[in-house]
Coordinates of C-alpha atoms and ligand atoms in Angstrom, one line a residue:
M29 CA 18.9 -2.8 -29.5
K30 CA 22.0 -4.3 -31.1
P31 CA 23.1 -7.6 -29.6
K32 CA 26.4 -6.1 -28.2
K33 CA 24.6 -3.2 -26.6
F34 CA 21.9 -5.5 -25.3
L35 CA 24.5 -7.7 -23.7
A36 CA 26.2 -4.7 -22.0
A37 CA 22.9 -3.3 -20.7
S38 CA 21.9 -6.8 -19.4
L39 CA 25.2 -7.0 -17.6
V40 CA 24.8 -3.6 -16.0
A41 CA 21.3 -4.5 -14.9
L42 CA 22.5 -7.8 -13.5
L43 CA 25.3 -6.2 -11.5
A44 CA 22.8 -3.7 -10.0
L45 CA 20.7 -6.6 -8.7
P46 CA 21.5 -7.5 -5.1
A47 CA 21.9 -11.3 -5.1
S48 CA 20.9 -12.9 -1.8
G49 CA 23.8 -12.6 0.6
Q50 CA 25.1 -9.3 -0.8
E51 CA 25.5 -6.2 1.4
R52 CA 23.3 -3.3 0.5
S53 CA 22.5 0.2 1.9
F54 CA 19.2 1.5 0.9
G55 CA 19.0 5.3 0.4
L56 CA 15.8 6.6 2.0
G57 CA 14.5 10.2 1.5
L58 CA 12.3 12.3 3.7
I59 CA 11.2 16.0 3.7
T60 CA 11.1 16.0 7.5
P61 CA 14.1 17.0 9.8
P62 CA 16.1 14.6 11.9
V63 CA 14.2 15.4 15.1
H64 CA 10.8 14.3 13.5
V65 CA 9.3 11.0 14.7
W66 CA 9.4 9.7 11.1
N67 CA 13.2 10.2 11.0
Q68 CA 13.6 8.5 14.4
E69 CA 11.6 5.5 13.2
V70 CA 13.5 5.4 9.9
A71 CA 16.7 5.2 12.0
A72 CA 15.2 2.4 14.1
M73 CA 14.0 0.6 11.0
G74 CA 17.6 0.7 9.7
E75 CA 18.7 -1.1 12.9
T76 CA 15.8 -3.6 12.5
L77 CA 16.8 -4.4 9.0
A78 CA 20.5 -4.7 9.8
S79 CA 19.8 -7.2 12.7
R80 CA 17.2 -9.3 10.7
S81 CA 19.5 -9.5 7.7
D82 CA 22.6 -10.4 9.7
G83 CA 24.2 -7.1 8.7
R84 CA 23.5 -7.4 5.0
F85 CA 21.1 -4.5 4.9
S86 CA 21.3 -0.9 6.2
V87 CA 19.5 2.3 5.6
T88 CA 21.1 5.7 4.7
A89 CA 18.5 8.4 5.4
Y90 CA 18.5 11.8 3.6
P91 CA 16.3 14.1 5.8
S92 CA 15.1 17.6 5.4
G93 CA 14.5 17.3 1.6
Q94 CA 18.3 17.0 0.9
L95 CA 17.3 15.0 -2.3
G96 CA 14.8 17.7 -3.3
N97 CA 11.1 18.1 -2.5
E98 CA 8.6 15.2 -2.3
A99 CA 7.7 15.5 -6.0
T100 CA 11.4 15.1 -6.9
M101 CA 11.9 12.2 -4.5
L102 CA 8.9 10.5 -6.1
Q103 CA 10.5 10.9 -9.6
Q104 CA 13.8 9.5 -8.2
L105 CA 11.9 6.4 -6.8
Q106 CA 10.2 5.9 -10.2
T107 CA 13.6 5.8 -12.1
G108 CA 15.2 3.7 -9.3
A109 CA 17.7 6.5 -8.6
L110 CA 16.3 6.4 -5.0
D111 CA 15.5 3.2 -3.2
M112 CA 13.0 4.3 -0.5
A113 CA 11.2 7.3 0.8
W114 CA 8.7 8.1 3.5
L115 CA 6.4 10.6 1.8
T116 CA 3.2 12.4 2.7
T117 CA -0.1 10.9 1.4
A118 CA -0.6 14.5 0.2
E119 CA 2.1 14.1 -2.4
I120 CA 0.6 10.9 -3.7
T121 CA -2.8 12.7 -4.4
F122 CA -1.2 14.3 -7.5
R123 CA -1.1 10.8 -9.2
V124 CA -3.6 8.8 -7.3
P125 CA -6.9 10.7 -6.8
A126 CA -8.1 7.9 -4.5
M127 CA -5.5 9.0 -1.9
A128 CA -7.4 12.3 -1.6
A129 CA -10.1 10.5 0.4
L130 CA -7.5 10.3 3.3
H131 CA -7.5 14.1 3.3
A132 CA -11.2 14.5 3.4
P133 CA -12.0 17.4 5.8
F134 CA -13.3 16.2 9.2
L135 CA -13.2 12.6 8.1
V136 CA -12.4 11.6 11.7
E137 CA -13.0 13.3 15.0
N138 CA -9.8 12.3 16.7
I139 CA -6.4 10.8 16.1
A140 CA -7.3 7.3 17.3
D141 CA -9.9 7.1 14.5
A142 CA -7.3 8.3 12.1
A143 CA -5.1 5.4 13.1
R144 CA -8.1 3.0 12.4
V145 CA -8.6 4.5 9.0
L146 CA -5.0 4.1 8.1
R147 CA -5.0 0.5 9.2
S148 CA -8.3 -0.3 7.3
D149 CA -8.6 -2.6 4.3
E150 CA -10.0 0.4 2.3
A151 CA -6.8 2.4 2.9
R152 CA -4.7 -0.7 2.0
E153 CA -6.6 -1.0 -1.3
I154 CA -5.5 2.5 -2.3
L155 CA -1.9 1.4 -1.8
E156 CA -2.5 -1.2 -4.6
L157 CA -2.9 1.6 -7.1
L158 CA 0.6 3.0 -6.5
P159 CA 2.8 0.6 -8.7
R160 CA 1.0 1.6 -11.9
A161 CA 0.5 5.3 -11.0
T162 CA 3.8 6.1 -9.4
G163 CA 6.3 3.2 -10.0
T164 CA 6.5 2.7 -6.3
M165 CA 5.4 0.0 -3.9
G166 CA 3.4 1.5 -0.9
L167 CA 4.3 -0.9 1.9
C168 CA 2.4 0.8 4.7
Y169 CA 1.0 4.0 6.2
A170 CA 1.9 6.0 9.2
M171 CA 1.1 9.7 10.0
T172 CA 2.2 12.9 11.4
G173 CA -1.0 13.6 13.4
M174 CA -4.0 15.8 12.8
R175 CA -3.7 19.2 11.1
Q176 CA -4.4 22.5 12.7
L177 CA -4.6 26.2 11.5
V178 CA -1.9 28.5 12.7
T179 CA -2.2 32.3 11.9
R180 CA -0.3 35.5 12.5
Q181 CA -3.5 37.4 13.5
P182 CA -6.3 36.2 15.7
V183 CA -9.3 34.6 13.9
A184 CA -12.8 35.1 15.3
S185 CA -14.9 33.8 12.5
A186 CA -14.6 32.0 9.1
A187 CA -14.8 35.5 7.5
D188 CA -11.4 36.3 9.0
L189 CA -9.8 33.4 7.1
S190 CA -11.0 34.8 3.7
G191 CA -8.2 36.2 1.6
L192 CA -5.4 34.9 4.0
R193 CA -2.4 33.6 2.2
F194 CA -2.3 30.1 3.7
R195 CA 0.7 27.9 3.3
I196 CA -0.5 24.4 2.4
T197 CA 1.3 21.2 1.6
P198 CA 1.2 20.9 -2.2
A199 CA -1.8 18.6 -3.0
P200 CA -5.0 19.2 -5.0
P201 CA -7.5 18.1 -2.3
I202 CA -6.0 20.3 0.3
R203 CA -6.0 23.3 -2.1
S204 CA -9.7 22.7 -2.8
F205 CA -10.5 22.8 0.9
F206 CA -8.7 26.2 1.4
E207 CA -10.1 27.7 -1.8
M208 CA -13.7 26.7 -0.7
F209 CA -13.5 28.8 2.5
G210 CA -12.0 31.7 0.6
A211 CA -8.3 31.6 1.6
A212 CA -5.5 32.0 -0.9
P213 CA -3.6 28.8 -0.7
A214 CA 0.2 29.0 -1.1
P215 CA 1.5 25.5 -1.7
M216 CA 5.1 25.1 -0.6
P217 CA 7.3 22.3 0.8
L218 CA 7.8 22.0 4.5
T219 CA 11.4 23.1 4.3
Q220 CA 10.4 26.6 3.1
V221 CA 7.6 27.3 5.6
Y222 CA 9.6 28.9 8.5
D223 CA 11.3 31.4 6.3
A224 CA 8.1 32.2 4.5
L225 CA 6.4 33.0 7.8
A226 CA 9.4 34.9 9.1
N227 CA 9.4 37.1 5.9
A228 CA 5.7 37.6 6.0
Q229 CA 5.2 36.0 2.6
I230 CA 2.3 34.1 4.1
D231 CA -0.3 34.9 6.8
A232 CA -1.0 31.4 8.0
I233 CA -0.2 27.7 7.8
D234 CA -1.9 24.3 7.8
M235 CA 0.3 22.2 10.1
D236 CA 0.5 19.4 12.7
Y237 CA 1.6 19.7 16.3
E238 CA 4.8 17.7 15.8
S239 CA 6.0 20.2 13.1
I240 CA 4.7 23.3 15.0
I241 CA 6.8 22.2 18.0
N242 CA 9.9 21.2 16.0
F243 CA 10.0 24.3 13.8
R244 CA 8.6 26.8 16.4
Y245 CA 6.3 28.4 13.9
F246 CA 4.6 30.1 16.7
E247 CA 7.5 32.6 16.8
H248 CA 5.9 34.3 13.8
A249 CA 2.3 33.0 13.9
P250 CA 1.1 32.7 17.5
H251 CA -2.6 32.0 17.0
L252 CA -3.4 28.3 16.9
M253 CA -6.9 27.0 16.1
E254 CA -7.4 23.4 17.2
T255 CA -9.4 22.3 14.2
N256 CA -8.2 18.7 13.6
H257 CA -9.5 19.4 10.1
H258 CA -7.7 16.5 8.3
M259 CA -5.4 13.7 9.2
F260 CA -2.0 13.8 7.7
G261 CA -0.8 10.5 6.5
M262 CA 2.6 9.1 5.4
V263 CA 3.3 6.3 2.9
A264 CA 6.5 4.1 3.2
L265 CA 7.6 3.7 -0.4
V266 CA 10.1 1.5 -2.1
S267 CA 11.0 2.0 -5.8
A268 CA 9.2 -0.6 -7.8
R269 CA 12.4 -1.1 -9.9
V270 CA 14.4 -1.7 -6.8
W271 CA 11.7 -4.0 -5.4
A272 CA 11.7 -6.0 -8.7
G273 CA 15.4 -6.7 -8.3
L274 CA 15.0 -8.1 -4.8
P275 CA 14.6 -11.8 -4.0
E276 CA 11.3 -12.7 -2.4
D277 CA 12.7 -13.5 1.1
D278 CA 14.4 -10.1 1.2
R279 CA 11.2 -8.4 0.1
E280 CA 9.4 -10.1 3.0
L281 CA 12.1 -9.0 5.4
I282 CA 11.8 -5.4 4.3
R283 CA 8.0 -5.5 4.2
E284 CA 7.9 -6.8 7.8
A285 CA 10.5 -4.3 9.2
T286 CA 8.8 -1.4 7.5
Q287 CA 5.4 -2.4 8.7
E288 CA 6.7 -2.6 12.3
H289 CA 8.0 0.9 12.2
C290 CA 5.0 2.3 10.4
D291 CA 2.9 0.8 13.2
R292 CA 5.2 2.3 15.9
T293 CA 5.0 5.7 14.2
I294 CA 1.2 5.6 14.3
D295 CA 1.2 4.4 17.9
R296 CA 3.6 7.2 19.0
F297 CA 1.5 9.9 17.3
V298 CA -1.8 8.5 18.9
A299 CA -0.1 8.4 22.3
E300 CA 1.6 11.8 22.1
E301 CA -0.9 14.0 20.4
D302 CA -2.7 15.3 23.5
G303 CA 0.7 15.9 25.3
K304 CA 1.9 18.0 22.3
L305 CA -1.2 20.2 22.5
A306 CA -0.7 20.6 26.3
R307 CA 2.9 21.5 25.7
L308 CA 2.0 24.2 23.2
S309 CA -0.7 25.5 25.5
E310 CA 1.9 26.0 28.2
T311 CA 4.3 27.8 25.8
P312 CA 4.3 31.6 26.5
G313 CA 2.9 33.8 23.7
I314 CA 0.7 31.1 22.1
H315 CA -3.0 31.7 21.9
I316 CA -5.1 28.6 21.4
T317 CA -8.7 28.4 20.3
E318 CA -9.9 25.0 21.2
D319 CA -12.4 22.7 19.6
V320 CA -13.1 24.4 16.3
G321 CA -15.4 22.0 14.6
P322 CA -16.7 21.5 11.1
D323 CA -19.6 24.0 11.6
F324 CA -17.0 26.8 11.7
F325 CA -16.5 26.2 8.0
G326 CA -20.2 26.3 7.0
D327 CA -21.0 24.1 4.0
V328 CA -17.4 23.5 3.0
V329 CA -17.3 19.9 4.0
A330 CA -20.3 19.0 1.9
R331 CA -18.9 20.9 -1.1
W332 CA -15.6 19.3 -0.8
D333 CA -17.2 15.8 -0.7
A334 CA -19.3 16.7 -3.8
E335 CA -16.1 17.7 -5.7
W336 CA -13.9 14.9 -4.6
G337 CA -16.6 12.3 -4.3
A338 CA -17.1 12.7 -8.1
Q339 CA -13.4 11.8 -8.5
T340 CA -13.1 8.8 -6.3
P341 CA -15.5 6.3 -4.6
Y342 CA -13.1 6.2 -1.6
V343 CA -14.5 9.4 -0.3
A344 CA -17.9 7.8 0.3
R345 CA -16.3 4.5 1.3
L346 CA -14.1 6.1 4.0
R347 CA -17.0 8.2 5.3
E348 CA -19.0 5.0 5.6
L349 CA -16.1 3.2 7.3
V350 CA -15.8 6.0 9.9
A351 CA -19.5 6.0 10.5
S352 CA -19.2 2.3 11.4
F353 CA -16.6 2.9 14.1
Ligands
BEZ5 C1 4.0 19.4 5.5 O1 4.2 19.5 4.3 O2 3.3 20.2 6.1 C2 4.6 18.2 6.2 C3 5.2 17.2 5.5 C4 5.7 16.1 6.2 C5 5.6 16.1 7.6 C6 5.0 17.1 8.3 C7 4.5 18.2 7.6

């Protein structure tokens, strides 16, 4: 670069850096709608950051995929066009195969154990892979609960799932699971699911109670199988470029505030999961099949482990961790 251009570029970079004491609003993207627990906790995190920074910091949330789908938001984080995002662990699996271990089918039996996995050293180790693979800092995990199967037609046996067009969150390990039991996975972002069901483009969805309630998917798919077949994690991300421009004491402040609201999110999901199922079972028109365990899916869990265990040691490590609970 010519000396003059270099000087100009350096000046722009310097101006973009928030010196200590400067006011700053962090843009934060999410795919979830304002009613979702993640969005509520992001709003609360904005308040925590504002009060701990004496009003220097605030958060401007962009909900419902306003900035694009999760893949687009991840790219924006990488370039520094977006400061922060709360994204699904599913999205990260495209770049960090180790993250697939968190989507291992039937890894945990209940949501309390899902919380323990997300708070484990093993899970934290996976976050250390993010800067190199994604250009982001993964500050902490939270979740949106356990996933269930929701279908338009009743399902009596695994054979009934075969050939169903199943909406899944785009993610290679989730696709594998659905392909292994003979479904036709249709990856699409959360924001398109309701219309796809309403237009009968899909027969079924892989979803959590929070979103089933928020979006009322049961209006078009009234059969819910309580499978708890995988946990659905979230990672609170900060652009590594933005992070690099922050002084250490501000990083610490952001790290602590984010961790607090990740923890609150996890605690809320653990506390509220049973109540959400109870609420759905009282909703007229919904048919719930309770306690559908791994046996329903035959040898799919073993096949999934063989495929994904070959790609990352974290599948075996997380299975061992859960066995020790
Ligand atoms: C989904 O893609 O199904 C999803 C994403 C974020 C929160 C909840 C659900």
